[in-house]
Structures are given as C-alpha cells and as structure tokens.
Short mmCIF file of C-alpha atoms in Angstrom, two decimals:
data_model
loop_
_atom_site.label_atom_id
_atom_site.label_comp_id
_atom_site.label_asym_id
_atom_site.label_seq_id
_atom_site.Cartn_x
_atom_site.Cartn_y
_atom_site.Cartn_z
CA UNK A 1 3.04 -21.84 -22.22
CA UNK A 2 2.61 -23.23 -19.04
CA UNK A 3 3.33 -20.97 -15.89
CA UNK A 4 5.61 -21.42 -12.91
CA UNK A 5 4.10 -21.11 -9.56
CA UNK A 6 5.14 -18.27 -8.63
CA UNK A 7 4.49 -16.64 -11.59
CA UNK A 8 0.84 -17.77 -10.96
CA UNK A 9 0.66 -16.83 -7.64
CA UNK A 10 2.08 -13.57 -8.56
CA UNK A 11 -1.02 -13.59 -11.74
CA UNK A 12 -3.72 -14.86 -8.89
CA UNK A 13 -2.29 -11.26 -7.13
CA UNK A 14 -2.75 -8.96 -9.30
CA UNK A 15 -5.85 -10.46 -10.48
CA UNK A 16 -7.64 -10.65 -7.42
CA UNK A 17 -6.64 -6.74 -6.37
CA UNK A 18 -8.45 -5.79 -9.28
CA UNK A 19 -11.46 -7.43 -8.52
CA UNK A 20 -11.30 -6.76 -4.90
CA UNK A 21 -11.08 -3.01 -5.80
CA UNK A 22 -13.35 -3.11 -8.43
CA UNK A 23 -16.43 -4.99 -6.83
CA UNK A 24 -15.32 -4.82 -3.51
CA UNK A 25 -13.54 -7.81 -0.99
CA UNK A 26 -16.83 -9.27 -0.03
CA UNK A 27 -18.63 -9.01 -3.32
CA UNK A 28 -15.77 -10.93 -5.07
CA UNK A 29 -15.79 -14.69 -4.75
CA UNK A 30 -12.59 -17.42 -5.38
CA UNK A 31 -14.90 -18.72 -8.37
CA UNK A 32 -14.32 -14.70 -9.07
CA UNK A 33 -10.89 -14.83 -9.26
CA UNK A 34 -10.48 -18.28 -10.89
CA UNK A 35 -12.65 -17.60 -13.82
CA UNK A 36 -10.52 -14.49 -14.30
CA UNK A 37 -7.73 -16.76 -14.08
CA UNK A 38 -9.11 -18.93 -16.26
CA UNK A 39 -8.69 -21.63 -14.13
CA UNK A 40 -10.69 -23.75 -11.33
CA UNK A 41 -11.12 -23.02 -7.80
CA UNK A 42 -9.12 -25.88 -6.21
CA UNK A 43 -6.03 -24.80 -8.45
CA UNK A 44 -6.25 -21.44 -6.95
CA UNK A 45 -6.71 -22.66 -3.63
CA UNK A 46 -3.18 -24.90 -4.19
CA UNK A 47 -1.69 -21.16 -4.14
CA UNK A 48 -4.36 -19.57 -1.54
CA UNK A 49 -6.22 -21.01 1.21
CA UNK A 50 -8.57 -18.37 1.25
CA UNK A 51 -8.94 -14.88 0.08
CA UNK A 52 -7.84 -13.96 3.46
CA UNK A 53 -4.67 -15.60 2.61
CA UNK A 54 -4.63 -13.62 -0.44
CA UNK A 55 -4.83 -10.43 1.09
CA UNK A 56 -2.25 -11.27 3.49
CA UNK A 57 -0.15 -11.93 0.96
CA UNK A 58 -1.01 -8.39 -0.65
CA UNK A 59 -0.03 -6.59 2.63
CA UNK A 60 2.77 -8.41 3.23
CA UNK A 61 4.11 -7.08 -0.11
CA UNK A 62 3.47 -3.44 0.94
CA UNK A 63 5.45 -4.20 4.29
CA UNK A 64 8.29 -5.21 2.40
CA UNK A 65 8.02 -2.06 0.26
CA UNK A 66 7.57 0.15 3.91
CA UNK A 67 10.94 -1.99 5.47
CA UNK A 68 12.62 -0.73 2.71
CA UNK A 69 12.32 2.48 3.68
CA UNK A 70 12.73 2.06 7.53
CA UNK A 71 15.78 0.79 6.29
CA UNK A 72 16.98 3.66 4.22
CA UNK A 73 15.64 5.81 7.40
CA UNK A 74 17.79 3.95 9.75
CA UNK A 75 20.88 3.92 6.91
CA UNK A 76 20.53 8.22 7.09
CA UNK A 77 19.81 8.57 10.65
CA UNK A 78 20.79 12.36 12.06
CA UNK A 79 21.35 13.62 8.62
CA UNK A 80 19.65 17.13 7.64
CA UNK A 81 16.51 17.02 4.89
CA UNK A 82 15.57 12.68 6.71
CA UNK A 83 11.64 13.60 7.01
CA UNK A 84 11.93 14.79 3.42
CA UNK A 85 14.44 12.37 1.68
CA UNK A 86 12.60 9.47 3.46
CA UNK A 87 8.94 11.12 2.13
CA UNK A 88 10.19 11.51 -1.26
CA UNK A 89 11.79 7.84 -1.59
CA UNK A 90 8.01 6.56 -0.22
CA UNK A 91 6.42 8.86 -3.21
CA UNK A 92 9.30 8.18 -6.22
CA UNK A 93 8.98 4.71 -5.34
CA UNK A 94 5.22 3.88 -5.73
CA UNK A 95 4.75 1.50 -8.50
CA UNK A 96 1.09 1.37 -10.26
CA UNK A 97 0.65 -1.93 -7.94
CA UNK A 98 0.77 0.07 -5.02
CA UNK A 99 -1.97 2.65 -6.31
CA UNK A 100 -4.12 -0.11 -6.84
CA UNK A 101 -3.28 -1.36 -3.49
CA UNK A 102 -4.22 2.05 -2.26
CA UNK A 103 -7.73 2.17 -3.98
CA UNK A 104 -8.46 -1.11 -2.53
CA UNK A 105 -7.61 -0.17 1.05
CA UNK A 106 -9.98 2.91 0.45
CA UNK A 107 -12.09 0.65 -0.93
CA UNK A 108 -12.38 -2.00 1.67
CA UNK A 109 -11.59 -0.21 4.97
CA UNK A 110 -13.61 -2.36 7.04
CA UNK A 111 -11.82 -5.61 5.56
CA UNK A 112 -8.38 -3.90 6.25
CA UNK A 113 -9.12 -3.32 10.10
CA UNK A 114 -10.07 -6.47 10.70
CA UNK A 115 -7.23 -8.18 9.11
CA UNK A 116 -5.13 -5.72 10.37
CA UNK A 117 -6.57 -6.40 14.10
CA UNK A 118 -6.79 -10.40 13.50
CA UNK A 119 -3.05 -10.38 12.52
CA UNK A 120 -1.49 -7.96 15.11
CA UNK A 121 -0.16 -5.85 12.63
CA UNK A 122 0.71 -2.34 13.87
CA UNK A 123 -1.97 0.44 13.80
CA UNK A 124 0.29 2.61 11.38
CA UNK A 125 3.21 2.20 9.54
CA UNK A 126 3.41 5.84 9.27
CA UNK A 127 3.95 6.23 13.56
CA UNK A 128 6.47 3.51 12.98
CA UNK A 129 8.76 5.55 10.58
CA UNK A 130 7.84 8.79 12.25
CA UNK A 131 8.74 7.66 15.19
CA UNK A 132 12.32 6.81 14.17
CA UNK A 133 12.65 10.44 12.29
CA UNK A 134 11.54 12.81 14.78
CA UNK A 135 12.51 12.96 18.45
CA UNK A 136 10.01 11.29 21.26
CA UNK A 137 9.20 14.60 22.39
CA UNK A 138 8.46 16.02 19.24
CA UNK A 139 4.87 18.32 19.44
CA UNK A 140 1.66 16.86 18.06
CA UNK A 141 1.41 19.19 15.09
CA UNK A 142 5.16 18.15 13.86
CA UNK A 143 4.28 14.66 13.95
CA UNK A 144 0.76 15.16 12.07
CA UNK A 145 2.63 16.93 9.20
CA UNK A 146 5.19 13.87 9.02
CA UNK A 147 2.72 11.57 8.87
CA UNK A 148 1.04 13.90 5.95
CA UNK A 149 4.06 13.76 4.20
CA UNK A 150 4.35 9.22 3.81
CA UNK A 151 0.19 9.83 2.66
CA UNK A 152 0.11 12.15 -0.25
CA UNK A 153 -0.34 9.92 -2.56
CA UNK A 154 -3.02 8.44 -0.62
CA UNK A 155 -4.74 12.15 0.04
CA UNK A 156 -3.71 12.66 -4.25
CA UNK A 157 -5.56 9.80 -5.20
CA UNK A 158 -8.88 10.31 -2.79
CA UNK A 159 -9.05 14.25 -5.02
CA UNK A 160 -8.48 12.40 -7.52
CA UNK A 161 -11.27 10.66 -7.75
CA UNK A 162 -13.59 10.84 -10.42
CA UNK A 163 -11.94 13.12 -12.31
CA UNK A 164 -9.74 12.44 -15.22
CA UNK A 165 -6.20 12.52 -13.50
CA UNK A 166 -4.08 10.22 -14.53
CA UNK A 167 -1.74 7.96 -12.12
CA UNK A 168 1.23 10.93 -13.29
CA UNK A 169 -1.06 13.56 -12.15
CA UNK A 170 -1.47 11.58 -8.95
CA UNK A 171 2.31 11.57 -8.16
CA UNK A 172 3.11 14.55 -9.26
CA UNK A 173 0.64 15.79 -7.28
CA UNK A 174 1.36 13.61 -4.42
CA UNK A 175 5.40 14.87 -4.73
CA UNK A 176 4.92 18.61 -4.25
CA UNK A 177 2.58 18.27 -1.43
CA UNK A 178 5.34 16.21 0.32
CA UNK A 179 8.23 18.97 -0.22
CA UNK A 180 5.97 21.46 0.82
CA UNK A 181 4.64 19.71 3.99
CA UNK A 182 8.56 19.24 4.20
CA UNK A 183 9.67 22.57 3.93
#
C-alpha cells in the first residue's frame, strides 16, 4: 500500500533519528536513510533537501512539544505548585520519540550547536520557560534547580546508560527527581 506524503515524511523521520543516533549525524549518509527506506535518494530528497533539512524538521517538532508547555505556563500564571505542574507536564508528556530525540542530541552535540547557532534558535528553551515561572530577580541557585527540574529525563537517561533500564525506569526516574528538585 502506497504511502501518503506525509506519512513518508513522517517514516523518513523516524528513520533517519535512528540512524543519526545510532551511527552518528555525520557517519550517516541520505543513501543511509533511503536504503532504510527502501527507497532512492532523489525520492527522499522530494521530502528533504538535505539532512540538515531533516534535522530541522526534528527540532522543530520538539519546539512544538516545548510551546505547548509555555502555553500551559502562561494558561497557570501566579498559581501555587507552576515550577512543579509545568516540570511534571514536560516529564508525563515525553513520548519514546522524544527519548530518542534526546540520545541523539547527546549523541551529536556538536551538530546541534551549529544548527542551533546557524538558525538563531535560542540558547535554551529551559531559560525561556524559567524565565516566565520565576521572577527576574530570582537568585542563581533557584533558577539552576528550575532548569534541573525541565532536564531529568535528560540527566535519567545519561545514568542510564549502559545499564539495563528501561525507557519506564527512565521516567520514573526522571519524575521523582523533578518533585523533589520541586519541593
């Protein structure tokens, strides 16, 4: 059964994170990807210009999950428990796409800056939503731990590593370091 394009596009995704994370940005070619794909390089590259484009495309998807919480920040501005109910919805929401996004940002960190720098994107999300939780003046230590709290499952799945926990572990992990840097 044939495919739609954005069901495709969507396949070319998911595809390429995996090999990105697995043998690394630069050691993964578009012939990479297409054979995966099982299809040819200029049929990828009707979807992709470049694998630039597809990793644009990767990070604009994890914007639109952040802007969903800025959103819900903005939505419960002033109430008691924001730093923790906005952590939590950042940790309850992470979907096994985002963990692989995660490893491949550990993965690839070099790659990452330099898209990051070529497409103006800001330094941190996490300042961004910090910023609109805590007050201006707020000391250095308070915003550290708030930032902590939107990277546990970041910091879960870099102790993670090569051990046997599972993605479960990760979160589960991930969500009681976040109440307690919340408490």
């Amino acid at each position: 059964m044939k495919r739609s394009g954005s069901e495709t596009r969507a396949e070319i995704l998911r595809i390429a994170l995996d090999l990105f994370t697995r043998q690394g940005y630069e050691g993964t070619s578009i012939r990479d990807i297409a054979e995966a794909l099982g299809t040819t390089k200029s049929s990828l590259y009707y979807h992709f210009a470049n694998k630039e484009a597809i990793v644009q495309e990767l990070v604009t998807q994890r914007r639109s999950e952040m802007d969903a919480v800025l959103a819900w920040v903005d939505e419960h501005a002033g109430e008691p428990e924001l730093l923790r109910g906005a952590a939590l919805r950042w940790v309850d929401s992470t979907t096994p796409q985002r963990i692989q996004a995660l490893r491949f940002a550990h993965a690839n960190r070099p790659v990452m800056a330099r898209l990051t720098a070529a497409t103006g994107a800001p330094r941190s999300w996490f300042d961004e939503v910090v910023g609109r939780i805590l007050p201006a003046d707020a000391p250095m230590p308070d915003r550290l731990r708030a930032r902590m709290a939107f990277d546990t499952v970041s910091a879960a799945l870099f102790a993670a590593h090569d051990t046997d926990a599972t993605e479960a572990d990760v979160l589960t992990a991930a969500r009681a370091a976040t109440i307690a840097l919340t408490t």
